[in-house]
mmCIF file of C-alpha atoms in Angstrom:
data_model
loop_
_atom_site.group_PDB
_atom_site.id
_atom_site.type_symbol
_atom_site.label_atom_id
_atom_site.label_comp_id
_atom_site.label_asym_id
_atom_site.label_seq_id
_atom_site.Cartn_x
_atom_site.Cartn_y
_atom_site.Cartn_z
ATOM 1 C CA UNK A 1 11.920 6.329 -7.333
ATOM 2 C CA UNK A 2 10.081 5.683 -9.875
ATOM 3 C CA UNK A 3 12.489 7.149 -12.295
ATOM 4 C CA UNK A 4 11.170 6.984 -15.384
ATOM 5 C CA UNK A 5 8.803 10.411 -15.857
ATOM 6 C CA UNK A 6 5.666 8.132 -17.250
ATOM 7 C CA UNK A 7 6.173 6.204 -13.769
ATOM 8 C CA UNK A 8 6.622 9.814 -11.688
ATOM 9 C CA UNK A 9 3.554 10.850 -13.687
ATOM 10 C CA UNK A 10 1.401 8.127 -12.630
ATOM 11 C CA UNK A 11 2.329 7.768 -9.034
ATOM 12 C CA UNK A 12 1.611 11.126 -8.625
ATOM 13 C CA UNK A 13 -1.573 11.546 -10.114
ATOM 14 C CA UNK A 14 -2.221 9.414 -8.012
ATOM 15 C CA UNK A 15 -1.065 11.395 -4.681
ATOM 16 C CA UNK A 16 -3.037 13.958 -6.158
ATOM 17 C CA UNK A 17 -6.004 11.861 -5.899
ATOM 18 C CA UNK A 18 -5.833 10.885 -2.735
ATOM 19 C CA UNK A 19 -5.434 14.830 -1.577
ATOM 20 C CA UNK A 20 -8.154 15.505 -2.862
ATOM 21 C CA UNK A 21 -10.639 13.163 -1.416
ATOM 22 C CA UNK A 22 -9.110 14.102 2.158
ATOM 23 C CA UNK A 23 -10.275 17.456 0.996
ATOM 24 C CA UNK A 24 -13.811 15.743 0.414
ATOM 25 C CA UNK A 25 -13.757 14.463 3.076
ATOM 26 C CA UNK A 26 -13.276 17.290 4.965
ATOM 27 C CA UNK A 27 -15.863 19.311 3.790
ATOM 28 C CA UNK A 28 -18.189 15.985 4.650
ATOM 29 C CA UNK A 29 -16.988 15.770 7.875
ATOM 30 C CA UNK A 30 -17.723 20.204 8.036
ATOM 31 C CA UNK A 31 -21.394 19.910 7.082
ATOM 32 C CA UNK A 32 -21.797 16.843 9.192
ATOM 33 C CA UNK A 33 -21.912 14.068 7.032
ATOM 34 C CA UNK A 34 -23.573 10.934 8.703
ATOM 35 C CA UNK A 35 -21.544 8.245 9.818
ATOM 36 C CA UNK A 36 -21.916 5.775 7.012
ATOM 37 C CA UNK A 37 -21.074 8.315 4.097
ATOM 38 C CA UNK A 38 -18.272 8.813 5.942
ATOM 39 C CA UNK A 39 -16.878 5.401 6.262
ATOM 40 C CA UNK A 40 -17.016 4.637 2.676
ATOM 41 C CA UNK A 41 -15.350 7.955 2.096
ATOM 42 C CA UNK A 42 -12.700 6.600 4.188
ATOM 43 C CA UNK A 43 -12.880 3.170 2.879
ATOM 44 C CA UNK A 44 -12.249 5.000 -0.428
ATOM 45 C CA UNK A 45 -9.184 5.877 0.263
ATOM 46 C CA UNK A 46 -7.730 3.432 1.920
ATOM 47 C CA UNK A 47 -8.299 1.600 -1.002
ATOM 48 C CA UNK A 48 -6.708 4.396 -2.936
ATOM 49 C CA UNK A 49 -3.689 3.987 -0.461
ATOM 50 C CA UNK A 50 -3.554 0.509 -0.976
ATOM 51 C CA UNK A 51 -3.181 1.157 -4.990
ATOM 52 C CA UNK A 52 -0.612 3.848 -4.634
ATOM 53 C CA UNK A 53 1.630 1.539 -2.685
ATOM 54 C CA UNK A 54 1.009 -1.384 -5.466
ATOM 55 C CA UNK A 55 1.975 1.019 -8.380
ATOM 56 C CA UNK A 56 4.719 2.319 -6.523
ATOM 57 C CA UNK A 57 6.229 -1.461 -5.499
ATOM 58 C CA UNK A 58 5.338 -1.723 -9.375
ATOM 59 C CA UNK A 59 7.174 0.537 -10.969
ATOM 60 C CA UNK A 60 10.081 -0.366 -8.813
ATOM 61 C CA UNK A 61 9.689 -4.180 -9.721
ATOM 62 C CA UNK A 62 9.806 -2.654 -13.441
ATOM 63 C CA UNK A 63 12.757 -0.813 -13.326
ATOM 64 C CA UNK A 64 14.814 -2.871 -11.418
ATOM 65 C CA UNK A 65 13.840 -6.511 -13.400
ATOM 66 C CA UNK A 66 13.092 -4.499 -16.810
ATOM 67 C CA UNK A 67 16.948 -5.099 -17.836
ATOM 68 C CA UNK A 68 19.222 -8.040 -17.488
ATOM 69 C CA UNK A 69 21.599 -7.920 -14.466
ATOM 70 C CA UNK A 70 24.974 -7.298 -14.996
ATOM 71 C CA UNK A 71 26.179 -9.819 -12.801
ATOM 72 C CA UNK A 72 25.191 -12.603 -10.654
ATOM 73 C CA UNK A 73 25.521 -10.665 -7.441
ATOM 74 C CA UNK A 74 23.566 -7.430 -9.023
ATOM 75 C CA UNK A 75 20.780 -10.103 -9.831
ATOM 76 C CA UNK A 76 20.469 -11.542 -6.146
ATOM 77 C CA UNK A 77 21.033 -8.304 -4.192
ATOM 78 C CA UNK A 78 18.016 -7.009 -6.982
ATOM 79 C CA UNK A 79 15.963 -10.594 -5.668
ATOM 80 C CA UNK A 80 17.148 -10.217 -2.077
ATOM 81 C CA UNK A 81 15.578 -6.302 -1.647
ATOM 82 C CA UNK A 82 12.437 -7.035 -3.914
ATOM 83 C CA UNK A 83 11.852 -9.770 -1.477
ATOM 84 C CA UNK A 84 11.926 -7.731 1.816
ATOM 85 C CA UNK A 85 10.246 -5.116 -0.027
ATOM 86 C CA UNK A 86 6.981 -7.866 -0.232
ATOM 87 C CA UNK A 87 7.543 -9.054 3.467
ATOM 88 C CA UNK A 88 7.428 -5.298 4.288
ATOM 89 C CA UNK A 89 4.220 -4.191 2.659
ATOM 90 C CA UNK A 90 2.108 -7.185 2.303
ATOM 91 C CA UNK A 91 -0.081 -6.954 4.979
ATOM 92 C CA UNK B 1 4.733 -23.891 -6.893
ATOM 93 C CA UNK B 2 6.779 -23.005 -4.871
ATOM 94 C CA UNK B 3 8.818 -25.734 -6.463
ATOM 95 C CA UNK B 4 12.479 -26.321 -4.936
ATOM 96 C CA UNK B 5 12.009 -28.834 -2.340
ATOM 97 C CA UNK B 6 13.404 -26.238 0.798
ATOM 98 C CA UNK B 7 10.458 -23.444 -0.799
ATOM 99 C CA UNK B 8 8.122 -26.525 -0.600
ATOM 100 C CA UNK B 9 8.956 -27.416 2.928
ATOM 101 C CA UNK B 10 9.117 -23.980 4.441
ATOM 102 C CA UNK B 11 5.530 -23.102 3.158
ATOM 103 C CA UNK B 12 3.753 -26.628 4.226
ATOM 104 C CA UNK B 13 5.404 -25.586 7.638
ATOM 105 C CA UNK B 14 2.866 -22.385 7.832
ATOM 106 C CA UNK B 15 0.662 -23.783 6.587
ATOM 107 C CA UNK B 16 0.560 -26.513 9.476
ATOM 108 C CA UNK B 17 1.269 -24.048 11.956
ATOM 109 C CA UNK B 18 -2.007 -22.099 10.812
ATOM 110 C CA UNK B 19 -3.684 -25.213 11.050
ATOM 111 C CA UNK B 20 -2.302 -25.927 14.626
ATOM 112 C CA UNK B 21 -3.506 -22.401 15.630
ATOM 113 C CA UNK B 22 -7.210 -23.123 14.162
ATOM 114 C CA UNK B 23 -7.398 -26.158 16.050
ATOM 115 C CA UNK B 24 -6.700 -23.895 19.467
ATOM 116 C CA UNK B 25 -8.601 -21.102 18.421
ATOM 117 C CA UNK B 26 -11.370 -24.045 18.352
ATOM 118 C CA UNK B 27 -10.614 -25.376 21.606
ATOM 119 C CA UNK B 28 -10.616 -22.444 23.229
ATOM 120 C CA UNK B 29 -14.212 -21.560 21.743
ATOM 121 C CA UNK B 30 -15.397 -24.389 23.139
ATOM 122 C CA UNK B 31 -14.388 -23.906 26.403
ATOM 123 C CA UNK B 32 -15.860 -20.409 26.670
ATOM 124 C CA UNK B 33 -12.689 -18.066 26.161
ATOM 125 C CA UNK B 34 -13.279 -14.542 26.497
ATOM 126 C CA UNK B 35 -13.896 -12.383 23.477
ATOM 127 C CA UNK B 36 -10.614 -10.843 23.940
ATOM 128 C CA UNK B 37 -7.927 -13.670 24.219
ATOM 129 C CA UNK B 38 -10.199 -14.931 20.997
ATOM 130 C CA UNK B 39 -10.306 -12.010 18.886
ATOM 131 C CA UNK B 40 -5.343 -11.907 20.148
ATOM 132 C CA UNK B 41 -5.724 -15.462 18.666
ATOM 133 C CA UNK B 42 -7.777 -14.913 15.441
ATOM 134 C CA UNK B 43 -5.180 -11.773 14.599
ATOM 135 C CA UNK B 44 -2.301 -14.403 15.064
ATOM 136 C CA UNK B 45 -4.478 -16.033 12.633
ATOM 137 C CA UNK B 46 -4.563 -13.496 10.148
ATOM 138 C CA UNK B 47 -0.839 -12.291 11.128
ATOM 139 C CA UNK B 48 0.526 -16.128 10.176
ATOM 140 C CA UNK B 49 -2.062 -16.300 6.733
ATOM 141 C CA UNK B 50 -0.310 -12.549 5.564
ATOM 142 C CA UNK B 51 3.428 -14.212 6.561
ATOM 143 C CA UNK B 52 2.048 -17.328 4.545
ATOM 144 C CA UNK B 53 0.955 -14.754 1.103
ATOM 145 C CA UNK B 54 4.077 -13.023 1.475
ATOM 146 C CA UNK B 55 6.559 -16.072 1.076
ATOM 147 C CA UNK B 56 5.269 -17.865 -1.850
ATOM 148 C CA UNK B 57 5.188 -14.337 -3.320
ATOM 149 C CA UNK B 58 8.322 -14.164 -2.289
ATOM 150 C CA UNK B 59 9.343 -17.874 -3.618
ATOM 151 C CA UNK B 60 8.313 -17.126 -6.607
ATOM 152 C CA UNK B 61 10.122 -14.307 -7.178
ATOM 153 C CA UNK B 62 13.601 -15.825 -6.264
ATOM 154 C CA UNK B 63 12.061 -18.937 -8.773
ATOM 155 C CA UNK B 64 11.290 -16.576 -11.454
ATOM 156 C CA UNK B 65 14.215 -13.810 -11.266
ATOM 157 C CA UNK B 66 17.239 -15.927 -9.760
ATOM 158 C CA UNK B 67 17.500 -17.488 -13.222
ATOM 159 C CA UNK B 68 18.688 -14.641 -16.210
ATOM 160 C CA UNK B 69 16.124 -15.019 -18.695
ATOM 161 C CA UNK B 70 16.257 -17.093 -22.222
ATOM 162 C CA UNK B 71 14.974 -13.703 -23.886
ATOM 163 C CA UNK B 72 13.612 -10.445 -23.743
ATOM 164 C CA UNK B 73 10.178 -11.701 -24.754
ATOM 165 C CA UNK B 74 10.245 -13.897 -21.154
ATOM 166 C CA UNK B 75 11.826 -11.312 -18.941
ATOM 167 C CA UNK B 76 8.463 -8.995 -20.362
ATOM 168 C CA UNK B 77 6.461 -11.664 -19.274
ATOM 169 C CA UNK B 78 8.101 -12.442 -16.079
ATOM 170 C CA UNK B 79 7.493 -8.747 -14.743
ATOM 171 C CA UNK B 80 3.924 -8.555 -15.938
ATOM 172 C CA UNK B 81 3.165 -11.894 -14.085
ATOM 173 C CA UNK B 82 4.737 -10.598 -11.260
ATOM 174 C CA UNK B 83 3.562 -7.161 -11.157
ATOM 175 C CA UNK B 84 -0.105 -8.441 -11.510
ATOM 176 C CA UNK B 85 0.568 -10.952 -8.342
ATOM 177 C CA UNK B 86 1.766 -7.504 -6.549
ATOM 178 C CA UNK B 87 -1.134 -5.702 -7.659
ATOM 179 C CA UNK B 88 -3.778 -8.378 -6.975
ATOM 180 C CA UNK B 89 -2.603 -9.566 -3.403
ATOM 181 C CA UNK B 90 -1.196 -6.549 -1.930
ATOM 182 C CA UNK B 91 -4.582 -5.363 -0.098
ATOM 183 C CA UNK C 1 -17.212 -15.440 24.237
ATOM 184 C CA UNK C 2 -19.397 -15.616 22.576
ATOM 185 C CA UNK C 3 -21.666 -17.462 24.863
ATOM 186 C CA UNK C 4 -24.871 -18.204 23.527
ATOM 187 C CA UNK C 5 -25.011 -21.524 21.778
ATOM 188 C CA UNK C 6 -26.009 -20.406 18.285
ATOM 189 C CA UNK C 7 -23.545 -17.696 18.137
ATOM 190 C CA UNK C 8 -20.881 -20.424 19.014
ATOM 191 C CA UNK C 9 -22.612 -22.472 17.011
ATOM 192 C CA UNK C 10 -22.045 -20.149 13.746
ATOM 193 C CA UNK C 11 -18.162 -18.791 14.985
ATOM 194 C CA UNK C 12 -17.488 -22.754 15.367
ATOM 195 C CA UNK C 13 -18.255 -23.729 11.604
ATOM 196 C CA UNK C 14 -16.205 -20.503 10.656
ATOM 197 C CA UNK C 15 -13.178 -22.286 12.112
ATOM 198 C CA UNK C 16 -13.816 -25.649 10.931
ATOM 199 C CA UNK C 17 -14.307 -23.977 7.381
ATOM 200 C CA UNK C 18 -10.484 -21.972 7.544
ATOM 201 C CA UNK C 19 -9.072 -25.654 8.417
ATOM 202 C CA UNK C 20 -10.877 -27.232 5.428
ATOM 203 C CA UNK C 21 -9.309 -24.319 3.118
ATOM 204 C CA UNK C 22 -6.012 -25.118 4.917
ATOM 205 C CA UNK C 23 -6.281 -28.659 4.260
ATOM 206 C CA UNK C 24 -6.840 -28.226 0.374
ATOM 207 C CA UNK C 25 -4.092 -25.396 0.569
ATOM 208 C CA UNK C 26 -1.683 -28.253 1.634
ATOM 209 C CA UNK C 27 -3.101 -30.612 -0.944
ATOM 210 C CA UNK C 28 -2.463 -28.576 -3.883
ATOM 211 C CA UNK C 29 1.010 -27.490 -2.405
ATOM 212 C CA UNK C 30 1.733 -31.318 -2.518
ATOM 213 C CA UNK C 31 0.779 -31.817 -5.523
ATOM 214 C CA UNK C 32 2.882 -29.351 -7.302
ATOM 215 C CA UNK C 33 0.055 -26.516 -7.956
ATOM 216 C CA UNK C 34 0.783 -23.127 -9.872
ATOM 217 C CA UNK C 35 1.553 -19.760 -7.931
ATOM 218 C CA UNK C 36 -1.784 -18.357 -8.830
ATOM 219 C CA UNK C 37 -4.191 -20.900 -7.794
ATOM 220 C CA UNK C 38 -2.136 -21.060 -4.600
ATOM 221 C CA UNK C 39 -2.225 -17.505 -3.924
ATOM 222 C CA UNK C 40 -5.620 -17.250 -4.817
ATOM 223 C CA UNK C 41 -6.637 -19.739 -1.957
ATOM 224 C CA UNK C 42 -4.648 -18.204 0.420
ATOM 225 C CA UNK C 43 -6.258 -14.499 -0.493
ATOM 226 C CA UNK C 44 -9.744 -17.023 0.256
ATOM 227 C CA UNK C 45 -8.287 -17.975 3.926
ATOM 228 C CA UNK C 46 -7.299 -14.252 4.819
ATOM 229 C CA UNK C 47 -11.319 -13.218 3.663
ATOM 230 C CA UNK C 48 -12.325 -16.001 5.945
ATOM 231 C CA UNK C 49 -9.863 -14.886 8.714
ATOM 232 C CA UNK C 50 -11.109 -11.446 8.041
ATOM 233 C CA UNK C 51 -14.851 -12.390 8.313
ATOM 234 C CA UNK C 52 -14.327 -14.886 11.663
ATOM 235 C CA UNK C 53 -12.830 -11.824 13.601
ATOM 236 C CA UNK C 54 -16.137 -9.737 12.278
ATOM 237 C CA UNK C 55 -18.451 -12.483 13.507
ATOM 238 C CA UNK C 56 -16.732 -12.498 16.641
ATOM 239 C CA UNK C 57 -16.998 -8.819 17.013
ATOM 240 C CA UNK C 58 -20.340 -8.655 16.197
ATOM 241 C CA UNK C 59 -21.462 -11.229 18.433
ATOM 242 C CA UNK C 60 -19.228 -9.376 21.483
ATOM 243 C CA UNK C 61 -21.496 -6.386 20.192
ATOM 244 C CA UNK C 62 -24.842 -8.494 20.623
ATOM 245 C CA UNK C 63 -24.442 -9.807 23.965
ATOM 246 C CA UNK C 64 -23.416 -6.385 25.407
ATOM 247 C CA UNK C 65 -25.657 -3.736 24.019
ATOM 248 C CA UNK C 66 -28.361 -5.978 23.600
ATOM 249 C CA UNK C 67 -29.348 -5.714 27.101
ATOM 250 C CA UNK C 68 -29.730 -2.259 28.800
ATOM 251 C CA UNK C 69 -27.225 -1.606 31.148
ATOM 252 C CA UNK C 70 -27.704 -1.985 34.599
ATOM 253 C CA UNK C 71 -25.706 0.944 35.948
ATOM 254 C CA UNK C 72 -24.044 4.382 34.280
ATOM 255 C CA UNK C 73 -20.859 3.094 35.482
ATOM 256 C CA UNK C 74 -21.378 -0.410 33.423
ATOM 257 C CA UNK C 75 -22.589 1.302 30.335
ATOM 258 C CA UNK C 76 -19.520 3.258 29.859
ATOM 259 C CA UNK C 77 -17.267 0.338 30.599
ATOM 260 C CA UNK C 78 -19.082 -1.630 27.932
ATOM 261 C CA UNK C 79 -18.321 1.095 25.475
ATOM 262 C CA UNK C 80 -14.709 1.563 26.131
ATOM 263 C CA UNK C 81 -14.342 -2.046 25.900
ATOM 264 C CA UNK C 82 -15.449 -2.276 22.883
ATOM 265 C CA UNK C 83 -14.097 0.910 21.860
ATOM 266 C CA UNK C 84 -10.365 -0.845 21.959
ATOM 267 C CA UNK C 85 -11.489 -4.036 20.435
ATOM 268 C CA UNK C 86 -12.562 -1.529 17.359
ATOM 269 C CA UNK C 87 -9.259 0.810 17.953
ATOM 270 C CA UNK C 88 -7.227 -2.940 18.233
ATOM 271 C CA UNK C 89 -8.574 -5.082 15.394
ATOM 272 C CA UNK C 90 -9.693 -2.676 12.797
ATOM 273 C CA UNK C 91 -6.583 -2.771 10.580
ATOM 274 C CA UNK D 1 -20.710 12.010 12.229
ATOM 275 C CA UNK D 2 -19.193 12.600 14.910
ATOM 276 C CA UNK D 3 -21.612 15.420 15.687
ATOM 277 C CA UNK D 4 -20.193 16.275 19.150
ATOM 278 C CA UNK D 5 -17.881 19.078 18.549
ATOM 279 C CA UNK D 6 -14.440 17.415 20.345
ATOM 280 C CA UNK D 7 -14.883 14.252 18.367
ATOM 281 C CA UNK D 8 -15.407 16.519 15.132
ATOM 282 C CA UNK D 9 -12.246 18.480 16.300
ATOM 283 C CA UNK D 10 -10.406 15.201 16.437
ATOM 284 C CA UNK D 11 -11.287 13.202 13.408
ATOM 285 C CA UNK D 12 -10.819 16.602 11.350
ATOM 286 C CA UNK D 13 -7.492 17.134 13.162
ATOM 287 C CA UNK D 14 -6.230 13.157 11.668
ATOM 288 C CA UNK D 15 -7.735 14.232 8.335
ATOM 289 C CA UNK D 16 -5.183 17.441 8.048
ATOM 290 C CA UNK D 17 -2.360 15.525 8.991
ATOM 291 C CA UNK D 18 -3.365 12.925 6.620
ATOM 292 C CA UNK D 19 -3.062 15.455 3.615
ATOM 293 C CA UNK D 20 -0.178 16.989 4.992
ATOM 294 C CA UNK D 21 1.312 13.235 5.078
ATOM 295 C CA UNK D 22 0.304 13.021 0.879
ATOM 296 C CA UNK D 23 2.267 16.789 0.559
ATOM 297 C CA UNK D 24 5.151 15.399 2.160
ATOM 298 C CA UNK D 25 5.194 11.994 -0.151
ATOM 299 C CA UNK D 26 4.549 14.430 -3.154
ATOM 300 C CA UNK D 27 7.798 16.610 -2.482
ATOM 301 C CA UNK D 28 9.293 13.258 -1.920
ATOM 302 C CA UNK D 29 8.483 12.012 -4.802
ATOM 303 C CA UNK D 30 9.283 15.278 -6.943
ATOM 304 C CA UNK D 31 12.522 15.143 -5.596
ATOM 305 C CA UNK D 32 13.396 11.399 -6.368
ATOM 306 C CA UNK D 33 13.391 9.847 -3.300
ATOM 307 C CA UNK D 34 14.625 6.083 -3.354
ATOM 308 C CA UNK D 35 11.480 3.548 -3.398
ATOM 309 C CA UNK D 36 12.455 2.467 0.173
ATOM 310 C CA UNK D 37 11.359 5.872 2.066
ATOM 311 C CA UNK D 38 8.780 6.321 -0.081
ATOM 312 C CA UNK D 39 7.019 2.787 0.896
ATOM 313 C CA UNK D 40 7.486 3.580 4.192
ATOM 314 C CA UNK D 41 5.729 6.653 3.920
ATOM 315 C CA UNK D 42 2.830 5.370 2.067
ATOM 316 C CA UNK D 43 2.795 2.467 4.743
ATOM 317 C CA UNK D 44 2.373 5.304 7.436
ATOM 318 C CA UNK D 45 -0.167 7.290 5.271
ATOM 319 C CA UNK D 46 -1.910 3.471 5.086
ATOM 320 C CA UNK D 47 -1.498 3.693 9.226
ATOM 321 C CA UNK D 48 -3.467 7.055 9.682
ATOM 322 C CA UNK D 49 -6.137 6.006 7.207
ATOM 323 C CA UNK D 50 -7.013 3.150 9.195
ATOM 324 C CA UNK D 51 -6.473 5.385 12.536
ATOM 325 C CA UNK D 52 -9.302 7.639 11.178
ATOM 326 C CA UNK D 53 -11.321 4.880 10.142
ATOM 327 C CA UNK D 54 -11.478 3.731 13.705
ATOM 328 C CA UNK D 55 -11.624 6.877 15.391
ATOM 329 C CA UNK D 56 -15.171 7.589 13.192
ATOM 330 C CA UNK D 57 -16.024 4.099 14.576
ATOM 331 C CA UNK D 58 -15.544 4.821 18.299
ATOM 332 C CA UNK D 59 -17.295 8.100 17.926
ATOM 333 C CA UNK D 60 -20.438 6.385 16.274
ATOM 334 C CA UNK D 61 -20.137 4.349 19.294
ATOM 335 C CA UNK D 62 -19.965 6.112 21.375
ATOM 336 C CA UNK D 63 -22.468 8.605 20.400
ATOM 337 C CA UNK D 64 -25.062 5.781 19.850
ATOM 338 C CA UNK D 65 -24.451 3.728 22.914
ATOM 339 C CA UNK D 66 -23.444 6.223 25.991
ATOM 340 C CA UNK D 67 -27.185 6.705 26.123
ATOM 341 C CA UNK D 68 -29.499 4.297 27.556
ATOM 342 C CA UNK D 69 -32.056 3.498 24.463
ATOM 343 C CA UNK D 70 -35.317 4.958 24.638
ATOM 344 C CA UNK D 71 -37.039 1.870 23.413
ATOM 345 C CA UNK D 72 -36.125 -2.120 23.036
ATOM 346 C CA UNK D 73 -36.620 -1.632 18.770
ATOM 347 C CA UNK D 74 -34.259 1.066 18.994
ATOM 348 C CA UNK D 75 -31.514 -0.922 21.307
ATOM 349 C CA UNK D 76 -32.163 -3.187 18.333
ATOM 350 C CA UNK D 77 -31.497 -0.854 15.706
ATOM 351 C CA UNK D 78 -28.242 0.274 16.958
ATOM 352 C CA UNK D 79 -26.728 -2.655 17.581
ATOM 353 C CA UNK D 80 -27.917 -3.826 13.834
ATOM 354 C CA UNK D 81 -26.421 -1.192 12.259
ATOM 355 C CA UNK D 82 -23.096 -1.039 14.222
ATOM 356 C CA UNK D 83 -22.616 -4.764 13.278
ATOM 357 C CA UNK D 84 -22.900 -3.848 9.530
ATOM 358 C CA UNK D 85 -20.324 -1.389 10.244
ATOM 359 C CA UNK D 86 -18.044 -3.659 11.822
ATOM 360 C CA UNK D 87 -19.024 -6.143 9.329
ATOM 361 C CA UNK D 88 -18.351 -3.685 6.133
ATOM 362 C CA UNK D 89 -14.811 -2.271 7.261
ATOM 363 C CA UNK D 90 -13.070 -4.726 9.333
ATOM 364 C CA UNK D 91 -11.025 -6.039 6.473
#
């Protein structure tokens, strides 16, 4: 998950993204980057960590509310583990 | 929102709760605390405000997607809304 | 903590602010409000939460290392001190 | 920053096993993992970001204040700028 190859494509772009500013960051931290450079490196990707996990909850969201339920029970279980999937993350 | 009288009640309850936690937090500024037992109660704080986000996120999701929708046009709608409360709040 | 009587002073009307946003947080959940707004005032208390525990920090931070230390032995137990409030609270 | 060579050792060793956290989550994802695992992952990725962010912290620290200050404007200085820090990234 996410099935769909658009949503694959995305997320991992993504993943890629991230990778490589560790790798920036690395070479930062190599040549001995000052301190403040540093932080908003890191600061960077946290946020970038922050938007993977959104698009990821996203495309879940998506694909799982995208289609009618079958039944009543597929549509609360589908309610039920979107919910704890919120309590989980948001924080 | 939330709007079902039980959804109502169980988010006033935090938010009283957070209130009842400010007023300590305030009494035990005035009466000198140490920065430590301050900074314990100020994460409760913040703990309690994230719980707070994460239910009426979560009430509205059980408002919005409990119910089939009347047409494709409003389930569209539905996950956009949501997905941009995800996206917006999950930081 | 903090102890001087305009760093109270400022970490005081921080609280007394979060309980006013509570306050109108109730108010609109009373009256009915939309899931935006509401979730939008909440994101408000968590920056306020978020910005209390920096004032607090900082001011810990002020009425350390603002004087020299007296002793070797009371520098370095300043800086792990405040080493674990960083290593606790940053997150 | 961190220019002593153990803290450089240790902030580069979190940044490798950051990236080798995003390899993981990319062979994860490649191979269809369910949403579930893959949250979790990105919620532990989220966990060493914010690790790192704190270990540069405490090295800053520790670098700036385990020395007495040669002068009072310079015990000044540092304890302005570490207060921006703590002011820019504790969220």
């Amino acid at each position: 998950m996410p099935h769909s190859p658009e949503e694959k494509k995305k997320v991992l772009a993504r993943v890629k993204r991230i990778r490589g500013q560790c790798d920036a960051l690395e070479r930062a931290l190599e040549a001995g980057a000052d301190c403040n450079p540093v932080l908003q490196q890191i600061a960077a990707i946290r946020g970038a960590v922050n938007g993977l996990m959104s698009e990821v909850m996203e495309a879940h969201l998506r694909e799982e509310f995208g289609q009618p339920a079958r039944s009543e029970a597929q549509r609360t279980a589908r309610v039920t583990e979107m919910s704890a999937l919120i309590r989980s993350y948001l924080k």
